[in-house]
mmCIF file of C-alpha atoms in Angstrom:
data_model
loop_
_atom_site.group_PDB
_atom_site.id
_atom_site.type_symbol
_atom_site.label_atom_id
_atom_site.label_comp_id
_atom_site.label_asym_id
_atom_site.label_seq_id
_atom_site.Cartn_x
_atom_site.Cartn_y
_atom_site.Cartn_z
ATOM 1 C CA ALA B 1 68.888 6.961 -37.354
ATOM 2 C CA GLU B 2 70.020 10.905 -36.351
ATOM 3 C CA THR B 3 69.498 11.810 -39.676
ATOM 4 C CA ILE B 4 64.834 10.812 -39.493
ATOM 5 C CA THR B 5 62.970 13.303 -38.827
ATOM 6 C CA ALA B 6 58.975 13.582 -38.712
ATOM 7 C CA GLN B 7 59.455 14.816 -42.027
ATOM 8 C CA GLY B 8 61.489 11.946 -43.322
ATOM 9 C CA LEU B 9 59.811 8.439 -41.426
ATOM 10 C CA ASP B 10 59.627 7.112 -44.689
ATOM 11 C CA LYS B 11 63.009 6.103 -43.966
ATOM 12 C CA ARG B 12 64.735 2.410 -41.935
ATOM 13 C CA ILE B 13 68.247 2.274 -41.288
ATOM 14 C CA PRO B 14 70.481 -0.109 -43.869
ATOM 15 C CA PRO B 15 70.918 -3.189 -43.186
ATOM 16 C CA SER B 16 75.007 -3.587 -42.347
ATOM 17 C CA ALA B 17 76.905 -6.603 -44.261
ATOM 18 C CA GLY B 18 79.034 -8.294 -41.736
ATOM 19 C CA ALA B 19 77.469 -6.695 -38.579
ATOM 20 C CA ASP B 20 77.571 -8.449 -35.419
ATOM 21 C CA ALA B 21 73.653 -10.311 -34.979
ATOM 22 C CA GLU B 22 72.698 -7.598 -31.896
ATOM 23 C CA LEU B 23 73.675 -4.639 -34.743
ATOM 24 C CA SER B 24 71.603 -6.490 -36.872
ATOM 25 C CA ARG B 25 68.723 -6.632 -33.912
ATOM 26 C CA LEU B 26 68.989 -3.913 -32.952
ATOM 27 C CA VAL B 27 68.742 -2.201 -36.427
ATOM 28 C CA ASP B 28 65.031 -4.810 -37.021
ATOM 29 C CA VAL B 29 63.985 -2.989 -34.172
ATOM 30 C CA ILE B 30 64.338 0.532 -34.875
ATOM 31 C CA ASN B 31 63.377 -0.441 -38.518
ATOM 32 C CA ARG B 32 60.048 -1.499 -36.716
ATOM 33 C CA MET B 33 59.769 0.885 -34.923
ATOM 34 C CA LEU B 34 60.469 2.955 -37.474
ATOM 35 C CA ASP B 35 57.362 2.021 -38.941
ATOM 36 C CA ARG B 36 54.244 2.071 -36.389
ATOM 37 C CA LEU B 37 55.497 5.714 -35.670
ATOM 38 C CA GLU B 38 55.239 6.093 -39.720
ATOM 39 C CA LYS B 39 52.066 4.494 -39.263
ATOM 40 C CA SER B 40 51.064 6.451 -36.581
ATOM 41 C CA PHE B 41 51.630 9.632 -37.920
ATOM 42 C CA LYS B 42 49.493 8.674 -40.636
ATOM 43 C CA GLN B 43 46.251 8.117 -39.010
ATOM 44 C CA ALA B 44 46.725 11.124 -37.222
ATOM 45 C CA LEU B 45 47.424 13.204 -39.942
ATOM 46 C CA ARG B 46 44.327 11.678 -42.123
ATOM 47 C CA PHE B 47 42.142 12.318 -38.918
ATOM 48 C CA SER B 48 43.713 15.593 -38.171
ATOM 49 C CA ALA B 49 42.288 16.009 -41.634
ATOM 50 C CA ASP B 50 39.034 14.823 -41.847
ATOM 51 C CA ALA B 51 37.374 16.005 -38.436
ATOM 52 C CA ALA B 52 38.173 19.317 -40.408
ATOM 53 C CA HIS B 53 36.986 18.497 -43.849
ATOM 54 C CA GLU B 54 34.398 16.876 -42.122
ATOM 55 C CA LEU B 55 33.724 19.507 -39.914
ATOM 56 C CA LYS B 56 33.626 22.895 -42.282
ATOM 57 C CA THR B 57 30.329 21.890 -43.881
ATOM 58 C CA PRO B 58 27.713 21.813 -40.119
ATOM 59 C CA LEU B 59 29.453 24.569 -38.752
ATOM 60 C CA THR B 60 28.644 26.946 -41.568
ATOM 61 C CA ILE B 61 25.051 25.389 -42.218
ATOM 62 C CA LEU B 62 24.591 26.418 -39.072
ATOM 63 C CA GLN B 63 25.561 29.778 -39.608
ATOM 64 C CA GLY B 64 23.374 29.945 -42.164
ATOM 65 C CA VAL B 65 20.598 29.321 -40.156
ATOM 66 C CA LEU B 66 21.421 31.067 -37.509
ATOM 67 C CA ASP B 67 21.834 34.475 -40.189
ATOM 68 C CA ASP B 68 18.426 33.695 -40.571
ATOM 69 C CA ALA B 69 17.083 33.758 -37.605
ATOM 70 C CA VAL B 70 18.974 36.762 -36.448
ATOM 71 C CA GLN B 71 17.090 38.561 -39.042
ATOM 72 C CA HIS B 72 14.065 36.814 -38.200
ATOM 73 C CA ALA B 73 13.847 38.061 -35.190
ATOM 74 C CA ALA B 74 12.467 41.323 -33.369
ATOM 75 C CA THR B 75 15.467 44.260 -33.565
ATOM 76 C CA GLY B 76 16.318 44.600 -30.189
ATOM 77 C CA SER B 77 15.223 41.535 -29.067
ATOM 78 C CA GLU B 78 16.394 38.862 -26.986
ATOM 79 C CA ALA B 79 16.118 36.156 -28.699
ATOM 80 C CA GLN B 80 18.021 38.545 -31.914
ATOM 81 C CA ARG B 81 21.230 39.053 -28.799
ATOM 82 C CA PHE B 82 21.305 35.059 -28.044
ATOM 83 C CA TYR B 83 22.100 34.611 -31.886
ATOM 84 C CA GLY B 84 23.988 36.946 -32.351
ATOM 85 C CA GLU B 85 26.148 35.117 -29.666
ATOM 86 C CA LEU B 86 25.287 31.954 -31.027
ATOM 87 C CA ILE B 87 27.259 33.305 -34.479
ATOM 88 C CA GLU B 88 30.384 33.665 -32.622
ATOM 89 C CA GLU B 89 30.657 30.772 -31.231
ATOM 90 C CA VAL B 90 30.432 28.681 -34.234
ATOM 91 C CA GLN B 91 32.383 31.684 -36.746
ATOM 92 C CA ARG B 92 35.023 31.000 -32.908
ATOM 93 C CA LEU B 93 34.504 26.987 -34.151
ATOM 94 C CA LYS B 94 35.355 27.628 -37.466
ATOM 95 C CA THR B 95 38.437 29.221 -37.434
ATOM 96 C CA ILE B 96 40.138 26.368 -34.998
ATOM 97 C CA VAL B 97 38.607 23.967 -37.846
ATOM 98 C CA GLN B 98 40.769 25.588 -39.645
ATOM 99 C CA LYS B 99 44.009 26.190 -37.424
ATOM 100 C CA LEU B 100 43.108 22.685 -37.889
ATOM 101 C CA LEU B 101 43.601 22.137 -41.245
ATOM 102 C CA ILE B 102 46.766 23.568 -41.275
ATOM 103 C CA LEU B 103 48.737 21.466 -38.709
ATOM 104 C CA ALA B 104 47.086 18.872 -40.167
ATOM 105 C CA ARG B 105 48.818 20.256 -43.907
ATOM 106 C CA ALA B 106 51.578 21.515 -42.602
ATOM 107 C CA ASP B 107 52.190 18.445 -40.535
ATOM 108 C CA ALA B 108 52.027 16.031 -43.970
ATOM 109 C CA GLY B 109 54.691 18.820 -46.118
ATOM 110 C CA GLU B 110 51.099 19.728 -47.741
ATOM 111 C CA LEU B 111 51.328 23.258 -46.684
ATOM 112 C CA ALA B 112 51.265 26.102 -49.983
ATOM 113 C CA LEU B 113 53.003 29.303 -48.877
ATOM 114 C CA ASN B 114 51.711 32.517 -50.881
ATOM 115 C CA LEU B 115 54.477 34.445 -50.350
ATOM 116 C CA GLU B 116 54.142 38.217 -50.404
ATOM 117 C CA SER B 117 55.826 41.318 -50.235
ATOM 118 C CA LEU B 118 54.780 42.791 -46.628
ATOM 119 C CA ASP B 119 55.483 44.771 -43.730
ATOM 120 C CA MET B 120 55.366 43.210 -40.621
ATOM 121 C CA SER B 121 56.011 47.049 -38.334
ATOM 122 C CA ALA B 122 51.927 47.226 -39.373
ATOM 123 C CA VAL B 123 51.151 44.013 -39.454
ATOM 124 C CA VAL B 124 52.790 44.395 -35.050
ATOM 125 C CA GLU B 125 51.512 47.109 -35.140
ATOM 126 C CA SER B 126 48.121 45.851 -36.229
ATOM 127 C CA ALA B 127 48.892 43.955 -33.228
ATOM 128 C CA ILE B 128 49.575 46.324 -30.316
ATOM 129 C CA GLU B 129 46.505 48.335 -31.186
ATOM 130 C CA ASP B 130 44.049 44.910 -30.481
ATOM 131 C CA VAL B 131 46.533 44.648 -27.289
ATOM 132 C CA GLY B 132 45.368 47.170 -26.389
ATOM 133 C CA ALA B 133 41.842 46.957 -27.194
ATOM 134 C CA ILE B 134 40.984 43.632 -26.065
ATOM 135 C CA ALA B 135 43.431 44.393 -22.455
ATOM 136 C CA PRO B 136 43.126 47.892 -21.705
ATOM 137 C CA ASN B 137 44.292 46.962 -17.622
ATOM 138 C CA LEU B 138 48.492 45.746 -19.601
ATOM 139 C CA ARG B 139 51.266 48.708 -20.550
ATOM 140 C CA LEU B 140 52.646 48.605 -23.263
ATOM 141 C CA GLU B 141 55.820 48.735 -24.911
ATOM 142 C CA LYS B 142 56.575 48.714 -27.794
ATOM 143 C CA ARG B 143 60.221 48.903 -30.123
ATOM 144 C CA ILE B 144 59.514 48.390 -33.813
ATOM 145 C CA ALA B 145 61.231 49.388 -36.959
ATOM 146 C CA SER B 146 59.879 51.108 -39.326
ATOM 147 C CA HIS B 147 58.800 50.032 -42.938
ATOM 148 C CA VAL B 148 60.000 46.091 -42.466
ATOM 149 C CA ILE B 149 59.517 44.754 -45.154
ATOM 150 C CA VAL B 150 59.847 41.612 -45.260
ATOM 151 C CA GLU B 151 58.976 37.639 -48.097
ATOM 152 C CA ALA B 152 55.753 35.654 -45.914
ATOM 153 C CA ASP B 153 52.496 34.551 -45.793
ATOM 154 C CA PRO B 154 50.645 37.304 -45.190
ATOM 155 C CA ASP B 155 47.394 34.831 -43.074
ATOM 156 C CA LEU B 156 49.548 32.167 -41.630
ATOM 157 C CA LEU B 157 52.529 35.109 -40.441
ATOM 158 C CA ARG B 158 49.181 37.268 -39.554
ATOM 159 C CA GLN B 159 47.764 34.400 -37.714
ATOM 160 C CA ALA B 160 51.742 33.564 -36.346
ATOM 161 C CA VAL B 161 51.400 36.966 -34.116
ATOM 162 C CA GLN B 162 47.927 37.339 -33.367
ATOM 163 C CA ASN B 163 48.560 33.673 -31.576
ATOM 164 C CA LEU B 164 51.374 35.407 -30.227
ATOM 165 C CA VAL B 165 49.595 37.889 -28.934
ATOM 166 C CA SER B 166 47.007 35.978 -28.016
ATOM 167 C CA ASN B 167 48.954 34.389 -25.099
ATOM 168 C CA ALA B 168 50.448 37.434 -24.596
ATOM 169 C CA VAL B 169 47.482 38.672 -22.608
ATOM 170 C CA LYS B 170 46.278 35.222 -21.705
ATOM 171 C CA TYR B 171 48.646 34.297 -20.066
ATOM 172 C CA ASN B 172 49.581 37.334 -17.895
ATOM 173 C CA VAL B 173 48.857 39.257 -14.866
ATOM 174 C CA GLU B 174 46.446 41.886 -13.175
ATOM 175 C CA GLY B 175 48.931 45.053 -15.252
ATOM 176 C CA GLY B 176 51.295 42.853 -16.361
ATOM 177 C CA LEU B 177 53.786 44.166 -19.185
ATOM 178 C CA ILE B 178 53.632 42.897 -22.970
ATOM 179 C CA ARG B 179 56.842 44.401 -24.801
ATOM 180 C CA PHE B 180 56.917 44.342 -28.686
ATOM 181 C CA GLU B 181 60.342 44.349 -30.246
ATOM 182 C CA LEU B 182 60.937 44.396 -33.834
ATOM 183 C CA GLU B 183 64.240 45.114 -35.786
ATOM 184 C CA ALA B 184 65.994 44.111 -38.456
ATOM 185 C CA ARG B 185 69.370 43.331 -38.879
ATOM 186 C CA ASN B 186 71.664 41.674 -41.823
ATOM 187 C CA ARG B 187 68.744 39.691 -43.520
ATOM 188 C CA GLU B 188 66.637 38.734 -40.556
ATOM 189 C CA VAL B 189 63.920 40.113 -38.682
#
């Protein structure tokens, strides 16, 4: 039972020959519980993936209509500004949908990684620049080793760093501190 994880919900505890009635019943109860968990987990994954796929098309259509509206609105007008703000919100929704799809694929064990050599130092330095631009009221400290190269999926790693930075800004206090550190030791970063 201890070896059964979210990635192995299809595993079951084998019945033990010659076990007493209480132990056999416990194994049966646990296996039935695992059946229900596996079914629920698969339904949740299917829902997440289906919802993400279903939302992509209408959001793309909405963005196209809004792009067209911006082009036809008078330059600098209130309507053009309003449509521009709506496009930003649609883009934000599309990003959420993309993250939902990535999570669904990861949970299902179907996330294909595109591994490449990536300069992690540059990724972190870019994140530091972003914080300086979006939260100038926060103090930043950094200790970044240079030219730290990792094998990673560039898009997913950048997203992970962006999520950490976003949370550091969002859950900070006025005049607070964000400390960035990156070092390489042995084969770990």
